[in-house]
Short mmCIF file of C-alpha atoms in Angstrom, two decimals:
data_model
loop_
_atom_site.label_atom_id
_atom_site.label_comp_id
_atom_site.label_asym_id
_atom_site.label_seq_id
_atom_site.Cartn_x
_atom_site.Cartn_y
_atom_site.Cartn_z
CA UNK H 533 0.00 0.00 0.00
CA UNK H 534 1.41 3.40 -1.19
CA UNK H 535 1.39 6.02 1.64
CA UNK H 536 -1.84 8.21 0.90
CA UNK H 537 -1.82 12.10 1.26
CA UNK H 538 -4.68 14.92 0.94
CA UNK H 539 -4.70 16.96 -1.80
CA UNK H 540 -8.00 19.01 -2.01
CA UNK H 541 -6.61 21.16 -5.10
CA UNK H 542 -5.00 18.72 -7.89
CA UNK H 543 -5.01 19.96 -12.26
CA UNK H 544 -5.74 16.71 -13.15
CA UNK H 545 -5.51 17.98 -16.99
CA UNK H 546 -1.78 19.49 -16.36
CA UNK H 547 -1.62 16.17 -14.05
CA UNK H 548 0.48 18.31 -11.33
CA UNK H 549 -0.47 19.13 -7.53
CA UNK H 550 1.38 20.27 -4.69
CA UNK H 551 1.45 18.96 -1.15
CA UNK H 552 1.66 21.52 1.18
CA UNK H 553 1.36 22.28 5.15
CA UNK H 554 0.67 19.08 7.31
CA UNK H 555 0.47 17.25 4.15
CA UNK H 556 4.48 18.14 2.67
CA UNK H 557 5.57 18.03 6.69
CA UNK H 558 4.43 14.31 6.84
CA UNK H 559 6.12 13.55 3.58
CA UNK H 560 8.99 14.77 3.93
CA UNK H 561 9.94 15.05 8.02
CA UNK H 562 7.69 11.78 8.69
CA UNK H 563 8.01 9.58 6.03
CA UNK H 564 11.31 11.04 4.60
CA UNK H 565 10.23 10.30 1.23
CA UNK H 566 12.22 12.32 -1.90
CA UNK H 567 11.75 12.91 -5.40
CA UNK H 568 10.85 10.21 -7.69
CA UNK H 569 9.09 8.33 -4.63
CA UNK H 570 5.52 7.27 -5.47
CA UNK H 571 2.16 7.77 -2.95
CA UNK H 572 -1.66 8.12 -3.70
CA UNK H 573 -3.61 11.83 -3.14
CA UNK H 574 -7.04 11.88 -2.80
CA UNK H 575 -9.20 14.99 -3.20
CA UNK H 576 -11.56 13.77 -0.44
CA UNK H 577 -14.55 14.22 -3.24
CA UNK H 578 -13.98 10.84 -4.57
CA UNK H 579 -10.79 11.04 -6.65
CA UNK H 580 -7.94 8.83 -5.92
CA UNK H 581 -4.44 8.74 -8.02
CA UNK H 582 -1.13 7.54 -8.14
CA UNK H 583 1.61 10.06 -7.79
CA UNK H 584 5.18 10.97 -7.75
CA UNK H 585 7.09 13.38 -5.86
CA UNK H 586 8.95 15.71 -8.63
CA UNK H 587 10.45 18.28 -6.59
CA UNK H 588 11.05 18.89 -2.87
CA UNK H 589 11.68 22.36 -0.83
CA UNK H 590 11.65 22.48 2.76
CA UNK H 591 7.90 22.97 2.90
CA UNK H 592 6.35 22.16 0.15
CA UNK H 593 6.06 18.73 -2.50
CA UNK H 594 5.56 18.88 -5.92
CA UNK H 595 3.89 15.93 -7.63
CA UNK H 596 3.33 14.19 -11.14
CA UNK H 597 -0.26 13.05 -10.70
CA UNK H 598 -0.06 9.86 -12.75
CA UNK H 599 -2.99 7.50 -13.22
CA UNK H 600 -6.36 6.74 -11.56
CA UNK H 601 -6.49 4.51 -8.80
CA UNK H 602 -9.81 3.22 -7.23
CA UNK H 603 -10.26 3.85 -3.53
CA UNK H 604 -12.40 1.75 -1.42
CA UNK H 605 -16.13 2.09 -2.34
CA UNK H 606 -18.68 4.46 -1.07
CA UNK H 607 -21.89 3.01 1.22
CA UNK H 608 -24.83 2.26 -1.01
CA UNK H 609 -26.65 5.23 1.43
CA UNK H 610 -25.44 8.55 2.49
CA UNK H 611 -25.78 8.40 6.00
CA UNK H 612 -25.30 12.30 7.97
CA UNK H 613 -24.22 11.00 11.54
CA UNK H 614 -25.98 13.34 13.78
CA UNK H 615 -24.02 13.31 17.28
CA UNK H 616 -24.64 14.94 20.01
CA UNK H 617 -21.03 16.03 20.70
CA UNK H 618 -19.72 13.71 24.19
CA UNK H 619 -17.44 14.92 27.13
CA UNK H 620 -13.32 15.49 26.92
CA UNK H 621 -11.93 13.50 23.66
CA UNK H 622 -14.83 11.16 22.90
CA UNK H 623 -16.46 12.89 19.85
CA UNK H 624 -12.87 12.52 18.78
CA UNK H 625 -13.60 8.64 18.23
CA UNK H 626 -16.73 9.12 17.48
CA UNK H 627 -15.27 11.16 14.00
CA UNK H 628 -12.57 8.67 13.23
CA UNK H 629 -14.72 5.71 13.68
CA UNK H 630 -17.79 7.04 11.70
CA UNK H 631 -14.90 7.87 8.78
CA UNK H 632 -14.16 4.52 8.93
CA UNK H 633 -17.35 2.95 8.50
CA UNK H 634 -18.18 5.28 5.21
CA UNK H 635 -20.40 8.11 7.14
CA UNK H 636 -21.30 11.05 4.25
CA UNK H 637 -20.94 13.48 7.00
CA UNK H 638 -20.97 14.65 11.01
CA UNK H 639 -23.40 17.16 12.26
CA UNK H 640 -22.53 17.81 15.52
CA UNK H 641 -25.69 18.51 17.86
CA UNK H 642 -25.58 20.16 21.06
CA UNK H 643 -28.17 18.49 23.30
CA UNK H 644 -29.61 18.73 26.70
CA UNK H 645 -27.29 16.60 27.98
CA UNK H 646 -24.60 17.03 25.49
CA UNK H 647 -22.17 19.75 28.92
CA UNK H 648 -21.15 21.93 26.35
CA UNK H 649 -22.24 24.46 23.95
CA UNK H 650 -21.91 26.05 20.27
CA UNK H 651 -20.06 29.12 22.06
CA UNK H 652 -17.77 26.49 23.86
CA UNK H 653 -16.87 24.40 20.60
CA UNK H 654 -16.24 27.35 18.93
CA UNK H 655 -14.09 28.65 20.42
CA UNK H 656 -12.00 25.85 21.06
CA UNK H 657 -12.15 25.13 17.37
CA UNK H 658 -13.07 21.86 17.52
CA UNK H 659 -14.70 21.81 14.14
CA UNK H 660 -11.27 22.30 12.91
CA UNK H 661 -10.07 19.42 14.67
CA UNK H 662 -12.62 16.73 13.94
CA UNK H 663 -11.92 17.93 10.31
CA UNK H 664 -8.39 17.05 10.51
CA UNK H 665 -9.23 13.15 12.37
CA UNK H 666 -11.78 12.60 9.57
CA UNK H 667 -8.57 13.26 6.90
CA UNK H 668 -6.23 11.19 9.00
CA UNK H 669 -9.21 8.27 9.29
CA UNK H 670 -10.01 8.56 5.88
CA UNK H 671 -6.05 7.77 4.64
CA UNK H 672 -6.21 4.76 7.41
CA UNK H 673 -9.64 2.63 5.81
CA UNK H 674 -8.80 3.69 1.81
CA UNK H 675 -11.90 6.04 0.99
CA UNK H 676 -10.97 9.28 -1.11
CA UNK H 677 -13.95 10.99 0.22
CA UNK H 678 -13.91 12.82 3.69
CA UNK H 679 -17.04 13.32 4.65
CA UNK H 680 -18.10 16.91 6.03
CA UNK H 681 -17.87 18.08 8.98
CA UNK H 682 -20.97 20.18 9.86
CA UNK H 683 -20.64 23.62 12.20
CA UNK H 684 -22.38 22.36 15.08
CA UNK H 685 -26.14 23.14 15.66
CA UNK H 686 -28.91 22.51 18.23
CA UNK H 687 -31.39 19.68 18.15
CA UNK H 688 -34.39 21.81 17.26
CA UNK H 689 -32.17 23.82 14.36
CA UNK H 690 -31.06 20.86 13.02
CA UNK H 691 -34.40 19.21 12.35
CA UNK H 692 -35.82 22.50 11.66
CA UNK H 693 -33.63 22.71 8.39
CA UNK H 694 -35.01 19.89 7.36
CA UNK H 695 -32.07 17.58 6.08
CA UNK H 696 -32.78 15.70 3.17
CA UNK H 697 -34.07 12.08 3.38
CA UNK H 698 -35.41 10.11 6.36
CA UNK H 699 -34.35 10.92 9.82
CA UNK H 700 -33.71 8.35 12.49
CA UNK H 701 -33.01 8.45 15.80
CA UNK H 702 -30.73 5.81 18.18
CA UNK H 703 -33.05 5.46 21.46
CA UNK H 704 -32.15 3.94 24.58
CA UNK H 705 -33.80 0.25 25.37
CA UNK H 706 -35.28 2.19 28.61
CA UNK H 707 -37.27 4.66 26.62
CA UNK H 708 -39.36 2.10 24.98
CA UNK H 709 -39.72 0.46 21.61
CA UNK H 710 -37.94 1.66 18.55
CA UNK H 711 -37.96 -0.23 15.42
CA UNK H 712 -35.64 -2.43 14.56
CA UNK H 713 -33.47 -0.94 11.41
CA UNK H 714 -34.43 -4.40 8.91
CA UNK H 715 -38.08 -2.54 9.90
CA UNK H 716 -37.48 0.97 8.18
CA UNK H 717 -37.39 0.79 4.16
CA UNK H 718 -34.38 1.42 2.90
CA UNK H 719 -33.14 5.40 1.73
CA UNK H 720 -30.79 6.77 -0.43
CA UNK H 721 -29.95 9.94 2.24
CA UNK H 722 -30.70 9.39 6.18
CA UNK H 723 -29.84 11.56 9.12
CA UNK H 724 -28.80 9.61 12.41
CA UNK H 725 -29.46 11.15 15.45
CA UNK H 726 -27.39 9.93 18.20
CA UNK H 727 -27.52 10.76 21.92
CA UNK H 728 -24.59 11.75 24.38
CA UNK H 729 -24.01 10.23 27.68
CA UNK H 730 -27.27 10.59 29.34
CA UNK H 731 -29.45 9.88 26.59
CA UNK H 732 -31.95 11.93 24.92
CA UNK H 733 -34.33 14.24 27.41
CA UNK H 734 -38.07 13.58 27.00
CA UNK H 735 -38.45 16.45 25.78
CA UNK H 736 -35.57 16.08 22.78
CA UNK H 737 -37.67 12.70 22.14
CA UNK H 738 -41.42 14.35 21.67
CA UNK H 739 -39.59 17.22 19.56
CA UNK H 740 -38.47 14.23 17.55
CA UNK H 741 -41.67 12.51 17.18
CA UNK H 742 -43.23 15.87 16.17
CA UNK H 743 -40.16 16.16 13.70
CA UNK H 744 -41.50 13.03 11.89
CA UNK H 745 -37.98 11.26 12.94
CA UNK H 746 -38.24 7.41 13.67
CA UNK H 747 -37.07 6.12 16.73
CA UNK H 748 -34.91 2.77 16.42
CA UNK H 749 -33.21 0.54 18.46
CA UNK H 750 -30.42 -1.88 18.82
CA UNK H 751 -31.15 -4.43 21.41
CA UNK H 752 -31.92 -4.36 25.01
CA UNK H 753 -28.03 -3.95 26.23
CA UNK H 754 -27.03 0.07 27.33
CA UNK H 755 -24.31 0.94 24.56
CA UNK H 756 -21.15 3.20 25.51
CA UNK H 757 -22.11 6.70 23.89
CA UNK H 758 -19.05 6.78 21.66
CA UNK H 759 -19.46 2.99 20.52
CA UNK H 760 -23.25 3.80 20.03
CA UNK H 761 -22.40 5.26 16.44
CA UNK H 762 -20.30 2.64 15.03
CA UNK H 763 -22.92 -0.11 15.92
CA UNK H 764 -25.76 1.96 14.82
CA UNK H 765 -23.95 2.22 10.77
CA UNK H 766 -22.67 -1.17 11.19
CA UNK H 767 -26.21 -2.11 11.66
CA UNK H 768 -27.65 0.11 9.16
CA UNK H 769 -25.44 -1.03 6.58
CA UNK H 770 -25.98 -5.03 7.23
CA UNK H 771 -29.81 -4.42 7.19
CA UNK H 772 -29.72 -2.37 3.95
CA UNK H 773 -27.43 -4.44 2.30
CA UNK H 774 -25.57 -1.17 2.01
CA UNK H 775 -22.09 -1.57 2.79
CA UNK U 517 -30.82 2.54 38.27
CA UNK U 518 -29.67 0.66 41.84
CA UNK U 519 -25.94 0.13 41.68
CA UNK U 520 -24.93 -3.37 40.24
CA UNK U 521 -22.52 -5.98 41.81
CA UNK U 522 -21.16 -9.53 40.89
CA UNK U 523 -22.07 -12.03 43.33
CA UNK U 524 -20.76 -15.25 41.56
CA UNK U 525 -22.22 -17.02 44.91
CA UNK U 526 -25.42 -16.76 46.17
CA UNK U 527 -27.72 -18.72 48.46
CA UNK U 528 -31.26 -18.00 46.73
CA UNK U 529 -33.34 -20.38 49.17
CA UNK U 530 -31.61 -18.75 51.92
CA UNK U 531 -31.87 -15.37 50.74
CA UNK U 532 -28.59 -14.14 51.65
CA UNK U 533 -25.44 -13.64 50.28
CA UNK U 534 -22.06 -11.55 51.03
CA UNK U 535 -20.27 -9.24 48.75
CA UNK U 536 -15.83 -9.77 49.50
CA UNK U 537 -12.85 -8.27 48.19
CA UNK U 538 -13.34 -5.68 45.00
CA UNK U 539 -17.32 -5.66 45.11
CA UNK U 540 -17.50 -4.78 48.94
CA UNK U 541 -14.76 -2.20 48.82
CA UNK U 542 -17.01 -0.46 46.26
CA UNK U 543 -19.48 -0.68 48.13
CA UNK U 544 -17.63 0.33 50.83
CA UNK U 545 -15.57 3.09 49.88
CA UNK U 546 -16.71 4.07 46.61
CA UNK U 547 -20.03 4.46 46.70
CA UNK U 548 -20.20 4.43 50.71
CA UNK U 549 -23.28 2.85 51.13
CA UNK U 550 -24.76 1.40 54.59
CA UNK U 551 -27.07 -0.75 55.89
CA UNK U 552 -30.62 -0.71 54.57
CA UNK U 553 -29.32 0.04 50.77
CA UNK U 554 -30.62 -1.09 48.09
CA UNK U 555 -27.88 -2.75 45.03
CA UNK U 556 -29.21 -4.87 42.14
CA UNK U 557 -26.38 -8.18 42.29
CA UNK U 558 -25.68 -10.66 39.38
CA UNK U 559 -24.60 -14.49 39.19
CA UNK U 560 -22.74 -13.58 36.36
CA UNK U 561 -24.71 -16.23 35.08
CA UNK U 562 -27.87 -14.61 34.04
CA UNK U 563 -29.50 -14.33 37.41
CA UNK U 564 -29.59 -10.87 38.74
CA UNK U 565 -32.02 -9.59 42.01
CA UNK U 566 -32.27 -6.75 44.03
CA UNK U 567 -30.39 -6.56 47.78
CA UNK U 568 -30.14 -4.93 50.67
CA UNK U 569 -26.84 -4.22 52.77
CA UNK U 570 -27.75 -6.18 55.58
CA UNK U 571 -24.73 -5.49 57.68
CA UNK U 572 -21.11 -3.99 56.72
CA UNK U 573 -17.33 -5.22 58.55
CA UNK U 574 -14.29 -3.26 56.70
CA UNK U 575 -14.18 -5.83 54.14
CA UNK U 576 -17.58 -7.73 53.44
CA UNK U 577 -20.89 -6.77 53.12
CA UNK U 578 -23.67 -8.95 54.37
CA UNK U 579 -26.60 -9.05 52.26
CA UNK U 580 -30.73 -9.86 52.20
CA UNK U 581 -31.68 -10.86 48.86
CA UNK U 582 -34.79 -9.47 47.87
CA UNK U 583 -37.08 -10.24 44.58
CA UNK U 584 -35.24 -11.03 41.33
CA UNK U 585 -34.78 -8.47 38.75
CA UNK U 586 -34.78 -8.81 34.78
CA UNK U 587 -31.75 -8.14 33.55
CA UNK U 588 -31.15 -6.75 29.56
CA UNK U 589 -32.02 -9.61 27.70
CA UNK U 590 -29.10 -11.93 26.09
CA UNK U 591 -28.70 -12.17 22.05
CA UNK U 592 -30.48 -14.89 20.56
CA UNK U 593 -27.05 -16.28 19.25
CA UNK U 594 -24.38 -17.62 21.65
CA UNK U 595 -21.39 -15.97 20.21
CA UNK U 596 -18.00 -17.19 20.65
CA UNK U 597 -15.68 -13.81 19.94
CA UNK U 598 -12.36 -15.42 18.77
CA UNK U 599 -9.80 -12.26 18.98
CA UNK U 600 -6.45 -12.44 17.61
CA UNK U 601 -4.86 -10.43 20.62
CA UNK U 602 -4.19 -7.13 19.88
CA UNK U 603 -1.42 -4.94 21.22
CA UNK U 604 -0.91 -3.02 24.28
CA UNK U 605 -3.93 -2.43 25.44
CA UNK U 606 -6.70 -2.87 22.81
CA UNK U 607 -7.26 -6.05 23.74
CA UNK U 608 -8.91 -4.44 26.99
CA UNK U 609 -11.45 -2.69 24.85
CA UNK U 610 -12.40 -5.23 23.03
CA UNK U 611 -13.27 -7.29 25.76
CA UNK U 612 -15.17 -4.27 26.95
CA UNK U 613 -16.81 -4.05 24.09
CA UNK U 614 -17.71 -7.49 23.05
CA UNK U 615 -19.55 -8.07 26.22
CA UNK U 616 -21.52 -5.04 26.19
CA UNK U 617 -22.58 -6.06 22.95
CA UNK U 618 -23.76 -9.18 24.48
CA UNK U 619 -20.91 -11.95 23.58
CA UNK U 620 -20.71 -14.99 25.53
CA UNK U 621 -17.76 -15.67 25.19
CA UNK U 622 -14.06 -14.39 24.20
CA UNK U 623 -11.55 -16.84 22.81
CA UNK U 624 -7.88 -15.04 22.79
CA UNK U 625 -5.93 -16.24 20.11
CA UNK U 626 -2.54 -15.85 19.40
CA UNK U 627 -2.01 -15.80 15.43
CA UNK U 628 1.25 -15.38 13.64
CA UNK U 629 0.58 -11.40 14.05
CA UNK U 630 -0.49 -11.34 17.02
CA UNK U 631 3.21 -10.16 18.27
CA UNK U 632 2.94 -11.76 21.56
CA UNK U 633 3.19 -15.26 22.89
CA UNK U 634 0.67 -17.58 25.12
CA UNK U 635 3.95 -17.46 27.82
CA UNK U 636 3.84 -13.76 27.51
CA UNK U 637 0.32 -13.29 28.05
CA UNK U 638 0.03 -15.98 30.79
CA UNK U 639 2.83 -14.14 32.95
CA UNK U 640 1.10 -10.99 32.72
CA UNK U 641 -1.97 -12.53 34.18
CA UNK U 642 -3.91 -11.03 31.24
CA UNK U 643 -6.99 -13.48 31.31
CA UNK U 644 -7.70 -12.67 35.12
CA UNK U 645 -7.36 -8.29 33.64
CA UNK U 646 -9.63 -8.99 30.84
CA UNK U 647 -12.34 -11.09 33.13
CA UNK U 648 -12.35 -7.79 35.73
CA UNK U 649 -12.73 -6.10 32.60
CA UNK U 650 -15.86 -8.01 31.54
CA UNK U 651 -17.76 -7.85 34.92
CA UNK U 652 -16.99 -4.05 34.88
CA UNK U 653 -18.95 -4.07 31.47
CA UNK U 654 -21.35 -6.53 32.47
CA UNK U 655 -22.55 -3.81 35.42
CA UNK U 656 -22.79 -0.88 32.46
CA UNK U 657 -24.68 -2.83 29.74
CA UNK U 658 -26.97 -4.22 32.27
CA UNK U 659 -26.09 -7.68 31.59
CA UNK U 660 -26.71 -10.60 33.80
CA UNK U 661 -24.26 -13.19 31.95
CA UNK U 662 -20.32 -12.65 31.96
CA UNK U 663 -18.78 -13.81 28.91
CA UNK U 664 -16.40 -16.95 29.80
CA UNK U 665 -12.80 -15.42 29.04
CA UNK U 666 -11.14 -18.35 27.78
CA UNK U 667 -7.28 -19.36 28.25
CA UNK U 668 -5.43 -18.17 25.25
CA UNK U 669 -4.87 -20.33 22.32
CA UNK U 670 -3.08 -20.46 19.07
CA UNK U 671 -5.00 -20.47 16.03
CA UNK U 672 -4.62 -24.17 15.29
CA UNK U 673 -5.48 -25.22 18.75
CA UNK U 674 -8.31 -23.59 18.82
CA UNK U 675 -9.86 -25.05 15.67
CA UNK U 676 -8.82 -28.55 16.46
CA UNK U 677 -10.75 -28.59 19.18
CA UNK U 678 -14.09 -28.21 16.80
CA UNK U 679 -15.74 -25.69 18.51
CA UNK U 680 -19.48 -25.87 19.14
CA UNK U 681 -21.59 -24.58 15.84
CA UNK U 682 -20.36 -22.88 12.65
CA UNK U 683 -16.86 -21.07 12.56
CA UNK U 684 -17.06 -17.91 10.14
CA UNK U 685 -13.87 -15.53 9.97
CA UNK U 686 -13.80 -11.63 9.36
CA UNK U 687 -11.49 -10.97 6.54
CA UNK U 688 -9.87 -8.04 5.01
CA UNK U 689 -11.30 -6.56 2.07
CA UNK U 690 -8.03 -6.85 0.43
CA UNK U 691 -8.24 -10.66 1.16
CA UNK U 692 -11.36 -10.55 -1.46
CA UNK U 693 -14.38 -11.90 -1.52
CA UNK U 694 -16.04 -13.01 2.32
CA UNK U 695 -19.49 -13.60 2.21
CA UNK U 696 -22.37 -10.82 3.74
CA UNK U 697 -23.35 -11.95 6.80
CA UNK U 698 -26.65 -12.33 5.86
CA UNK U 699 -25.90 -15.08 2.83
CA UNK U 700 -24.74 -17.25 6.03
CA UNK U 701 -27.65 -19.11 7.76
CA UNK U 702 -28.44 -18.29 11.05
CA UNK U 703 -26.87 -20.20 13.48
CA UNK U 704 -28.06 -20.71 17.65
CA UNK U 705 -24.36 -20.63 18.14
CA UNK U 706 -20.83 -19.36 16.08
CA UNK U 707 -17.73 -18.76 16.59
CA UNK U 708 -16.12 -15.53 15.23
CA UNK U 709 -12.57 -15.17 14.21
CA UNK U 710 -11.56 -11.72 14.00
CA UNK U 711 -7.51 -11.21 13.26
CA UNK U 712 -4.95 -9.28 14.98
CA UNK U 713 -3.85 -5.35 13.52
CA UNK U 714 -1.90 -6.75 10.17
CA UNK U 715 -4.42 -9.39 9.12
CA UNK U 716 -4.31 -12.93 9.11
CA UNK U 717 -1.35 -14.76 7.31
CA UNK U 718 -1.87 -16.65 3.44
CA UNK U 719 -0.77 -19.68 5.60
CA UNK U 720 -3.54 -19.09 8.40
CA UNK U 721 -6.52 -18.36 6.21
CA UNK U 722 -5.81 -21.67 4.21
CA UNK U 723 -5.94 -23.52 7.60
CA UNK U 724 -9.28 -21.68 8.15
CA UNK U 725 -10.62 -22.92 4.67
CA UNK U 726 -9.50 -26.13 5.37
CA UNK U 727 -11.08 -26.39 8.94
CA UNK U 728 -14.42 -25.42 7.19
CA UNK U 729 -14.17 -22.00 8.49
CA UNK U 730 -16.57 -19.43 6.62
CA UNK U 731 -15.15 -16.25 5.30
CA UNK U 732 -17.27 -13.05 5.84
CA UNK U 733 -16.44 -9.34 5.25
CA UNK U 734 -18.39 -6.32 6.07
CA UNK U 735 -17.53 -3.84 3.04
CA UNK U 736 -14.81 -2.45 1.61
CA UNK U 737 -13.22 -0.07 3.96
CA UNK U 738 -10.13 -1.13 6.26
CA UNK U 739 -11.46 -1.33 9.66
CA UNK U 740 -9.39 -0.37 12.59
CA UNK U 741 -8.62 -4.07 14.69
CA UNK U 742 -10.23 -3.04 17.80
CA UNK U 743 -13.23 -2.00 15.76
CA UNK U 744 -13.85 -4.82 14.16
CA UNK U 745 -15.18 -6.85 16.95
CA UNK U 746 -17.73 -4.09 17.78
CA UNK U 747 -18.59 -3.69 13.88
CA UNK U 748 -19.16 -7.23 13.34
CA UNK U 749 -21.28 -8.45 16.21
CA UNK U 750 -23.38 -5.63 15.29
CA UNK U 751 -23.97 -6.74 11.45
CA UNK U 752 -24.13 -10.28 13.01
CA UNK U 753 -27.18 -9.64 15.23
CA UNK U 754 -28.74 -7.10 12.83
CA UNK U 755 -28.44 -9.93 9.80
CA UNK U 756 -29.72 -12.47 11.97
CA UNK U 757 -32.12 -10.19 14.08
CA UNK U 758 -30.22 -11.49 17.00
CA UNK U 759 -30.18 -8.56 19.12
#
């Protein structure tokens, strides 16, 4: 496996890109490669290709883009993971892990129970830094596309914009029946709402119900918040067929 | 939710029991409870009933048990998680994880990969860790059962001794084609195989072919090891509406 870089801005026609920033510091202070050395960029829209390094400078990598390669395939549904962002480094998981199972994007939700707010996360820029984990989890599993990384909204916003497709929502076995996923037909486009620590307020779960979103559930056992996501698409893509 | 404790030994017709060692001091001097509590307690073996703290010494805990509970209901497979042992510690977390999502049981194995060594893991006491590990999970999920942790075994070992029910192994995308899970007929019980961090060897998954051992995948993208486990119980009890 060639090592794979991000390159958001490649001229496919003049076949020529440049690394720069994190991207040239890895190649050339990590990995130590030099010219003539070959890796795969991605544009995180899809596009995958075989490259060589050309030239070198301290900071920055110029590269041949050669040909086409083909990264690991898309999901068969564009799931939007909405979290409700957990305490200290656990949405930090939660964005590498959904990366890794072929999420479309992450809206962050700030919830009743979510102990933080949009002021908070803005200011500590940690849209920024979920950004950067989806890259690095995206070069780890093989896709070329990194999904998006939302600016983080409340519950009622979110559902007020009205994102496309079917909405679902991850409920706890203690607040009562949700469907199983093999229950809900299959969609091109869902949104999955997913609760922090404490679970979704009964409140947060009428304003779903009014929002049209269907509850689900997976089993009777209480799931660890940050695992909650990666069983809920691992599920979602075995009952769609959708992997 | 009453606190939860493991009380492997329990006189039902007599009502009583006594919580020693680890349980009582957190009992004790965690959660500093005193006579007249109330604490849900588990057989580990799927019995679990509500107590009261009858009478406290520095180090045991006497207890009345009361009426018995219902814990979160087992799968409706009996899953066998067969883990190439990861390293450092990731082997914790997926014994955390596989018994929250409702394993019952963990087989370590020590493949070609797995870059440790039955001595190695038997001088580090690392079955007795990973069985603390599971009770702690056992009291989150709400669990009554604790997955047996098995002695470690090699790979070879382990399927000469024909485990109970079908074997099916997770493979690698790159390893090509695994089944879905849900081409493979449900089973009451199954082992899982599940590799260590650089996959299993050429050499390894003939001996799996060869032992009848069913390959399955779960898409395209390369899943992180400690992921895997969590990722593929989940598809396994979705496909199978095991949950």
């Amino acid at each position: 496996v060639r090592p794979r870089f991000h390159l958001a801005e490649l001229d496919r026609d003049a076949a020529r890109g440049a690394l720069a920033d994190d991207e040239a510091s890895h190649l050339i202070r990590v990995l130590r490669l030099g010219v003539g050395a070959e890796i795969d960029v991605f544009d995180g829209r899809g596009g995958m290709y075989r490259a060589s390094v050309a030239a070198l400078t301290r900071d920055a990598v110029s590269l041949a883009i050669l040909d086409a390669v083909a990264p690991a395939p898309e999901p068969a549904v564009r799931v939007t993971v909405a979290m409700s962002v957990l305490k200290g480094d656990k949405m930090d998981s939660v964005v590498r892990d959904v990366t890794m199972m072929g999420a479309a994007a992450v809206q962050p939700i700030v919830s009743t129970r979510s102990e933080t707010s949009l002021a908070t996360l803005a200011r500590a820029h940690r849209a920024a830094r979920w950004q950067r984990i989806a890259v690095s989890s995206v070069k780890q599993c093989g896709r070329a596309v990194v999904p998006d990384i939302l600016p983080p909204l409340g519950l009622d916003d979110w559902l007020g914009r009205s994102p496309a497709g079917a909405t679902l929502a991850l409920v706890e076995p203690s607040a009562g029946a949700g469907l199983m996923l093999t229950e809900v037909p299959r969609q091109q486009a869902v949104g999955l709402l997913i609760g922090p620590e404490g679970g979704w307020t009964p409140a947060e779960l009428s304003t779903m119900v009014n929002a049209g979103v269907t509850s689900v559930a997976l089993g009777a056992r209480t799931l660890r918040a940050e695992a909650a996501p990666l069983v809920a698409l691992a599920a979602l893509f075995e009952a769609w067929r959708a992997w």
